[in-house]
mmCIF file of C-alpha atoms in Angstrom:
data_model
loop_
_atom_site.group_PDB
_atom_site.id
_atom_site.type_symbol
_atom_site.label_atom_id
_atom_site.label_comp_id
_atom_site.label_asym_id
_atom_site.label_seq_id
_atom_site.Cartn_x
_atom_site.Cartn_y
_atom_site.Cartn_z
ATOM 1 C CA MET Y 5 0.000 0.000 0.000
ATOM 2 C CA THR Y 6 1.313 3.443 -0.887
ATOM 3 C CA VAL Y 7 1.267 6.393 1.479
ATOM 4 C CA GLU Y 8 1.562 10.108 0.830
ATOM 5 C CA LEU Y 9 4.550 11.656 2.614
ATOM 6 C CA ARG Y 10 4.745 15.428 3.022
ATOM 7 C CA GLU Y 11 7.705 17.779 3.432
ATOM 8 C CA ASP Y 12 10.356 16.019 5.544
ATOM 9 C CA GLU Y 13 8.203 13.061 6.600
ATOM 10 C CA ARG Y 14 9.514 9.510 6.503
ATOM 11 C CA LEU Y 15 8.004 6.049 6.979
ATOM 12 C CA ASP Y 16 9.633 4.163 9.862
ATOM 13 C CA TYR Y 17 9.281 0.551 10.961
ATOM 14 C CA LEU Y 18 7.800 -0.648 14.234
ATOM 15 C CA PHE Y 19 8.333 -4.145 15.625
ATOM 16 C CA ASN Y 20 10.534 -5.801 13.023
ATOM 17 C CA GLU Y 21 8.615 -4.361 10.089
ATOM 18 C CA GLU Y 22 5.170 -5.518 11.312
ATOM 19 C CA LEU Y 23 3.939 -1.915 11.453
ATOM 20 C CA ARG Y 24 5.057 1.359 9.905
ATOM 21 C CA ILE Y 25 4.586 4.912 11.143
ATOM 22 C CA ILE Y 26 4.900 8.347 9.569
ATOM 23 C CA GLN Y 27 7.388 10.584 11.355
ATOM 24 C CA SER Y 28 8.974 13.985 10.864
ATOM 25 C CA PRO Y 29 12.142 15.243 12.581
ATOM 26 C CA SER Y 30 10.857 18.828 12.466
ATOM 27 C CA VAL Y 31 7.355 18.035 13.743
ATOM 28 C CA PHE Y 32 7.372 14.890 15.847
ATOM 29 C CA SER Y 33 9.181 11.599 16.272
ATOM 30 C CA PHE Y 34 8.265 9.215 19.071
ATOM 31 C CA SER Y 35 10.798 8.252 21.704
ATOM 32 C CA LEU Y 36 11.458 5.255 23.938
ATOM 33 C CA ASP Y 37 9.091 6.459 26.664
ATOM 34 C CA ALA Y 38 6.071 5.909 24.396
ATOM 35 C CA VAL Y 39 7.210 2.377 23.534
ATOM 36 C CA LEU Y 40 7.773 1.517 27.196
ATOM 37 C CA LEU Y 41 4.352 2.860 28.193
ATOM 38 C CA ALA Y 42 2.631 0.811 25.465
ATOM 39 C CA HIS Y 43 4.455 -2.271 26.720
ATOM 40 C CA PHE Y 44 3.882 -1.571 30.436
ATOM 41 C CA VAL Y 45 0.149 -0.869 30.530
ATOM 42 C CA TYR Y 46 -2.393 -3.611 31.207
ATOM 43 C CA MET Y 47 -4.283 -4.435 28.037
ATOM 44 C CA PRO Y 48 -7.477 -6.498 27.597
ATOM 45 C CA ILE Y 49 -6.662 -9.083 24.930
ATOM 46 C CA GLN Y 50 -9.948 -9.951 23.234
ATOM 47 C CA LYS Y 51 -12.053 -6.813 23.587
ATOM 48 C CA GLY Y 52 -12.188 -3.463 25.325
ATOM 49 C CA GLU Y 53 -12.281 0.275 24.741
ATOM 50 C CA ILE Y 54 -9.015 2.164 25.099
ATOM 51 C CA VAL Y 55 -8.105 5.853 24.882
ATOM 52 C CA ASP Y 56 -4.657 7.347 24.356
ATOM 53 C CA LEU Y 57 -4.501 11.023 25.310
ATOM 54 C CA CYS Y 58 -1.883 13.357 23.774
ATOM 55 C CA THR Y 59 -1.421 10.684 21.118
ATOM 56 C CA GLY Y 60 1.048 12.635 18.945
ATOM 57 C CA ASN Y 61 1.616 10.776 15.690
ATOM 58 C CA GLY Y 62 -0.332 7.778 16.957
ATOM 59 C CA VAL Y 63 2.549 5.568 18.013
ATOM 60 C CA ILE Y 64 0.895 4.253 21.192
ATOM 61 C CA PRO Y 65 -2.390 3.242 19.496
ATOM 62 C CA LEU Y 66 -0.386 1.499 16.769
ATOM 63 C CA LEU Y 67 1.709 -0.384 19.316
ATOM 64 C CA LEU Y 68 -1.328 -1.292 21.427
ATOM 65 C CA SER Y 69 -3.058 -2.736 18.354
ATOM 66 C CA ARG Y 70 -0.649 -5.679 18.617
ATOM 67 C CA ARG Y 71 -1.703 -6.371 22.215
ATOM 68 C CA THR Y 72 -5.486 -6.120 22.006
ATOM 69 C CA LYS Y 73 -8.348 -6.772 19.636
ATOM 70 C CA GLY Y 74 -10.250 -3.920 21.288
ATOM 71 C CA THR Y 75 -10.932 -0.488 19.835
ATOM 72 C CA ILE Y 76 -8.536 2.402 20.419
ATOM 73 C CA ILE Y 77 -9.103 6.157 20.279
ATOM 74 C CA GLY Y 78 -6.140 8.507 20.037
ATOM 75 C CA MET Y 79 -6.734 12.191 20.820
ATOM 76 C CA GLU Y 80 -4.309 14.945 19.789
ATOM 77 C CA ILE Y 81 -4.617 18.741 19.779
ATOM 78 C CA GLN Y 82 -2.167 19.367 16.937
ATOM 79 C CA GLU Y 83 -3.856 19.012 13.555
ATOM 80 C CA ARG Y 84 -0.632 18.165 11.705
ATOM 81 C CA LEU Y 85 0.099 15.286 14.058
ATOM 82 C CA CYS Y 86 -3.475 14.027 13.757
ATOM 83 C CA ASP Y 87 -3.083 13.956 9.996
ATOM 84 C CA MET Y 88 0.157 11.972 10.295
ATOM 85 C CA ALA Y 89 -1.466 9.534 12.731
ATOM 86 C CA ARG Y 90 -4.512 9.007 10.509
ATOM 87 C CA ARG Y 91 -2.361 8.282 7.472
ATOM 88 C CA SER Y 92 -0.318 5.775 9.506
ATOM 89 C CA VAL Y 93 -3.508 4.059 10.672
ATOM 90 C CA ARG Y 94 -4.725 3.806 7.066
ATOM 91 C CA TYR Y 95 -1.354 2.532 5.849
ATOM 92 C CA ASN Y 96 -1.448 -0.277 8.438
ATOM 93 C CA ARG Y 97 -5.112 -1.042 7.579
ATOM 94 C CA LEU Y 98 -6.253 -0.484 11.156
ATOM 95 C CA GLU Y 99 -9.126 1.942 10.509
ATOM 96 C CA ASP Y 100 -11.625 -0.554 11.959
ATOM 97 C CA ARG Y 101 -9.789 -0.595 15.302
ATOM 98 C CA ILE Y 102 -8.061 2.793 15.705
ATOM 99 C CA ARG Y 103 -9.754 6.197 15.481
ATOM 100 C CA ILE Y 104 -7.734 9.429 15.694
ATOM 101 C CA ILE Y 105 -9.586 12.500 16.991
ATOM 102 C CA HIS Y 106 -8.383 16.081 16.634
ATOM 103 C CA GLY Y 107 -9.150 18.056 19.774
ATOM 104 C CA ASP Y 108 -8.279 19.242 23.270
ATOM 105 C CA ILE Y 109 -8.144 16.381 25.767
ATOM 106 C CA LYS Y 110 -10.139 18.549 28.206
ATOM 107 C CA GLU Y 111 -13.091 18.055 25.835
ATOM 108 C CA ALA Y 112 -12.621 14.282 25.661
ATOM 109 C CA PRO Y 113 -15.293 13.158 28.155
ATOM 110 C CA SER Y 114 -17.998 15.326 26.574
ATOM 111 C CA ARG Y 115 -16.986 14.203 23.067
ATOM 112 C CA ILE Y 116 -16.399 10.480 23.507
ATOM 113 C CA GLY Y 117 -18.175 9.652 26.769
ATOM 114 C CA TYR Y 118 -17.795 9.571 30.540
ATOM 115 C CA SER Y 119 -17.066 6.421 32.580
ATOM 116 C CA ARG Y 120 -17.045 3.972 29.663
ATOM 117 C CA TYR Y 121 -13.416 3.081 28.930
ATOM 118 C CA ASP Y 122 -11.374 0.126 30.152
ATOM 119 C CA VAL Y 123 -7.917 1.694 29.781
ATOM 120 C CA VAL Y 124 -6.534 5.207 29.337
ATOM 121 C CA THR Y 125 -2.886 5.871 28.523
ATOM 122 C CA CYS Y 126 -0.993 9.137 28.298
ATOM 123 C CA ASN Y 127 2.570 10.190 27.614
ATOM 124 C CA PRO Y 128 1.979 13.799 28.730
ATOM 125 C CA PRO Y 129 4.077 16.940 28.318
ATOM 126 C CA TYR Y 130 6.806 16.672 30.955
ATOM 127 C CA PHE Y 131 7.817 20.279 31.516
ATOM 128 C CA PRO Y 132 6.139 23.460 32.797
ATOM 129 C CA MET Y 133 4.971 26.196 30.441
ATOM 130 C CA VAL Y 134 7.727 27.980 28.500
ATOM 131 C CA GLY Y 135 8.024 31.559 27.361
ATOM 132 C CA LYS Y 136 6.777 32.752 23.985
ATOM 133 C CA ASP Y 137 10.298 32.948 22.586
ATOM 134 C CA GLU Y 138 10.857 29.241 23.210
ATOM 135 C CA LEU Y 139 7.434 28.356 21.803
ATOM 136 C CA SER Y 140 8.100 30.243 18.587
ATOM 137 C CA LYS Y 141 11.262 28.238 17.844
ATOM 138 C CA ASN Y 142 9.339 25.008 17.231
ATOM 139 C CA GLU Y 143 5.685 25.092 18.138
ATOM 140 C CA HIS Y 144 5.104 21.372 17.540
ATOM 141 C CA MET Y 145 7.946 20.295 19.828
ATOM 142 C CA ALA Y 146 7.073 22.852 22.501
ATOM 143 C CA ILE Y 147 3.448 21.693 22.692
ATOM 144 C CA ALA Y 148 4.493 18.041 22.911
ATOM 145 C CA ARG Y 149 7.044 18.658 25.676
ATOM 146 C CA HIS Y 150 5.599 21.522 27.738
ATOM 147 C CA GLU Y 151 2.326 22.007 29.628
ATOM 148 C CA ILE Y 152 0.969 24.582 27.189
ATOM 149 C CA TYR Y 153 -2.465 23.116 26.476
ATOM 150 C CA CYS Y 154 -2.766 20.644 29.361
ATOM 151 C CA THR Y 155 -1.272 20.219 32.818
ATOM 152 C CA LEU Y 156 -0.531 17.008 34.661
ATOM 153 C CA GLU Y 157 -3.682 17.578 36.705
ATOM 154 C CA ASP Y 158 -5.724 17.886 33.497
ATOM 155 C CA VAL Y 159 -4.332 14.561 32.273
ATOM 156 C CA VAL Y 160 -5.129 12.706 35.503
ATOM 157 C CA ARG Y 161 -8.580 14.274 35.936
ATOM 158 C CA ILE Y 162 -9.643 13.552 32.347
ATOM 159 C CA SER Y 163 -8.321 9.992 32.566
ATOM 160 C CA SER Y 164 -10.455 9.368 35.637
ATOM 161 C CA GLN Y 165 -13.532 10.880 33.999
ATOM 162 C CA LEU Y 166 -13.147 8.609 30.972
ATOM 163 C CA LEU Y 167 -12.623 5.377 32.915
ATOM 164 C CA LYS Y 168 -15.297 3.036 34.140
ATOM 165 C CA GLN Y 169 -15.009 1.774 37.711
ATOM 166 C CA GLY Y 170 -12.117 -0.684 37.825
ATOM 167 C CA GLY Y 171 -10.622 0.758 34.638
ATOM 168 C CA LYS Y 172 -6.897 1.387 34.466
ATOM 169 C CA ALA Y 173 -4.854 4.503 33.674
ATOM 170 C CA ALA Y 174 -1.150 4.363 32.868
ATOM 171 C CA PHE Y 175 1.313 7.217 32.556
ATOM 172 C CA VAL Y 176 4.999 7.730 31.846
ATOM 173 C CA HIS Y 177 6.765 10.708 33.394
ATOM 174 C CA ARG Y 178 9.905 11.986 35.072
ATOM 175 C CA PRO Y 179 10.807 10.673 38.559
ATOM 176 C CA GLY Y 180 10.733 14.226 39.903
ATOM 177 C CA ARG Y 181 6.963 14.299 39.348
ATOM 178 C CA LEU Y 182 6.269 10.980 41.076
ATOM 179 C CA LEU Y 183 4.785 12.506 44.225
ATOM 180 C CA ASP Y 184 2.720 14.934 42.158
ATOM 181 C CA LEU Y 185 1.422 12.018 40.109
ATOM 182 C CA VAL Y 186 0.536 9.870 43.111
ATOM 183 C CA THR Y 187 -1.159 12.801 44.867
ATOM 184 C CA LEU Y 188 -3.216 13.678 41.793
ATOM 185 C CA MET Y 189 -4.100 10.070 41.039
ATOM 186 C CA ARG Y 190 -5.484 9.569 44.532
ATOM 187 C CA GLN Y 191 -7.281 12.917 44.379
ATOM 188 C CA TYR Y 192 -9.072 11.752 41.233
ATOM 189 C CA ARG Y 193 -9.806 8.183 42.419
ATOM 190 C CA LEU Y 194 -7.020 6.442 40.498
ATOM 191 C CA GLU Y 195 -5.298 4.274 43.082
ATOM 192 C CA PRO Y 196 -1.663 3.575 42.107
ATOM 193 C CA LYS Y 197 -1.221 -0.193 41.750
ATOM 194 C CA ARG Y 198 1.953 -0.740 39.681
ATOM 195 C CA LEU Y 199 5.145 1.318 39.534
ATOM 196 C CA ARG Y 200 8.360 0.755 37.608
ATOM 197 C CA PHE Y 201 11.504 2.861 37.555
ATOM 198 C CA VAL Y 202 13.493 3.096 34.328
ATOM 199 C CA TYR Y 203 17.258 3.659 34.473
ATOM 200 C CA PRO Y 204 19.519 4.746 31.601
ATOM 201 C CA LYS Y 205 22.228 2.448 32.998
ATOM 202 C CA ALA Y 206 22.805 0.338 36.079
ATOM 203 C CA ARG Y 207 23.979 2.411 39.060
ATOM 204 C CA LYS Y 208 22.597 5.580 37.467
ATOM 205 C CA GLU Y 209 19.631 7.561 38.766
ATOM 206 C CA ALA Y 210 16.247 6.696 37.309
ATOM 207 C CA ASN Y 211 15.209 9.059 34.506
ATOM 208 C CA MET Y 212 11.704 7.721 33.856
ATOM 209 C CA ILE Y 213 8.775 6.222 35.756
ATOM 210 C CA LEU Y 214 5.916 4.063 34.555
ATOM 211 C CA ILE Y 215 2.847 4.078 36.779
ATOM 212 C CA GLU Y 216 -0.574 2.460 36.504
ATOM 213 C CA GLY Y 217 -3.623 3.099 38.655
ATOM 214 C CA THR Y 218 -7.052 1.505 38.944
ATOM 215 C CA LYS Y 219 -10.186 3.588 39.400
ATOM 216 C CA ASP Y 220 -11.719 3.200 42.875
ATOM 217 C CA ALA Y 221 -9.344 0.371 43.854
ATOM 218 C CA SER Y 222 -8.053 -0.337 47.355
ATOM 219 C CA PRO Y 223 -4.506 0.805 48.258
ATOM 220 C CA ASP Y 224 -1.713 -1.672 47.480
ATOM 221 C CA VAL Y 225 1.055 -0.630 45.111
ATOM 222 C CA LYS Y 226 3.538 -3.081 43.578
ATOM 223 C CA VAL Y 227 7.009 -1.781 42.753
ATOM 224 C CA LEU Y 228 8.251 -3.835 39.822
ATOM 225 C CA PRO Y 229 11.880 -4.734 39.106
ATOM 226 C CA PRO Y 230 13.995 -1.918 37.650
ATOM 227 C CA LEU Y 231 14.181 -1.563 33.877
ATOM 228 C CA VAL Y 232 17.684 -0.712 32.627
ATOM 229 C CA VAL Y 233 17.949 0.687 29.108
ATOM 230 C CA TYR Y 234 21.680 0.450 28.285
ATOM 231 C CA GLY Y 235 24.338 -2.045 29.323
ATOM 232 C CA GLU Y 236 27.957 -1.231 30.072
ATOM 233 C CA ASP Y 237 28.695 -1.676 26.360
ATOM 234 C CA ASN Y 238 26.275 1.226 25.605
ATOM 235 C CA GLU Y 239 24.020 -1.175 23.719
ATOM 236 C CA TYR Y 240 20.380 -1.819 24.597
ATOM 237 C CA THR Y 241 19.873 -4.455 27.289
ATOM 238 C CA GLU Y 242 18.243 -7.739 26.305
ATOM 239 C CA GLU Y 243 14.946 -6.690 27.890
ATOM 240 C CA ILE Y 244 14.838 -3.439 25.925
ATOM 241 C CA LYS Y 245 15.742 -5.275 22.714
ATOM 242 C CA GLY Y 246 12.910 -7.691 23.371
ATOM 243 C CA ILE Y 247 10.429 -4.881 23.960
ATOM 244 C CA LEU Y 248 11.499 -2.977 20.845
ATOM 245 C CA SER Y 249 11.296 -6.069 18.657
ATOM 246 C CA GLY Y 250 7.964 -7.178 20.083
ATOM 247 C CA ILE Y 251 9.437 -10.470 21.308
ATOM 248 C CA ILE Y 252 8.605 -9.654 24.943
ATOM 249 C CA PRO Y 253 4.798 -9.305 25.037
#
């Protein structure tokens, strides 16, 4: 199947050529955190309704399509990224399972429904709002990385509103925001149940956290084994290689 590529876009492989995704170095390219979140989150295998907030170019819905036969909605505020995501979905012939919506995540419950989803994922902007000068340098990158259109509280609140009771929300973020995340999750009825720290190398400080909460669950969090990205040889560890290749489900 052919695909229309625009400006500096390229077609990259996912999972040993099973899927392909449209990317652009000047607009958006996914990073390892999105892949790790898609691998970490609980996923109903046979059926279910899933939402990915701040979906970017649709990488998480595409990756999740390998783990579930359920339906997936990706929501993104940037029209250019939505267009890239939709073309990737069409290229991979997943239109019957993945729907990309252009819009502000704060409108998500009113647009797609309250308390009906089994899983919500989000790889949110990590950093506080920047000045206008920084925004003007690369608007697409700034919006993806900084809390310009949504805050961490917005992400957690909207996730809770979308989920049915017992539904799960999973996020990836920086370790420095862990306490903020836990506080907000409990405030909005998402009890943290699973937590994993990601380390660039052994004996280095963690630079990423993966956390999953269940709506209206009882307290009891499991801290999973550490995930180390690079070995001493500066190559990916076997676990990361397995995740990136799709060998580790």
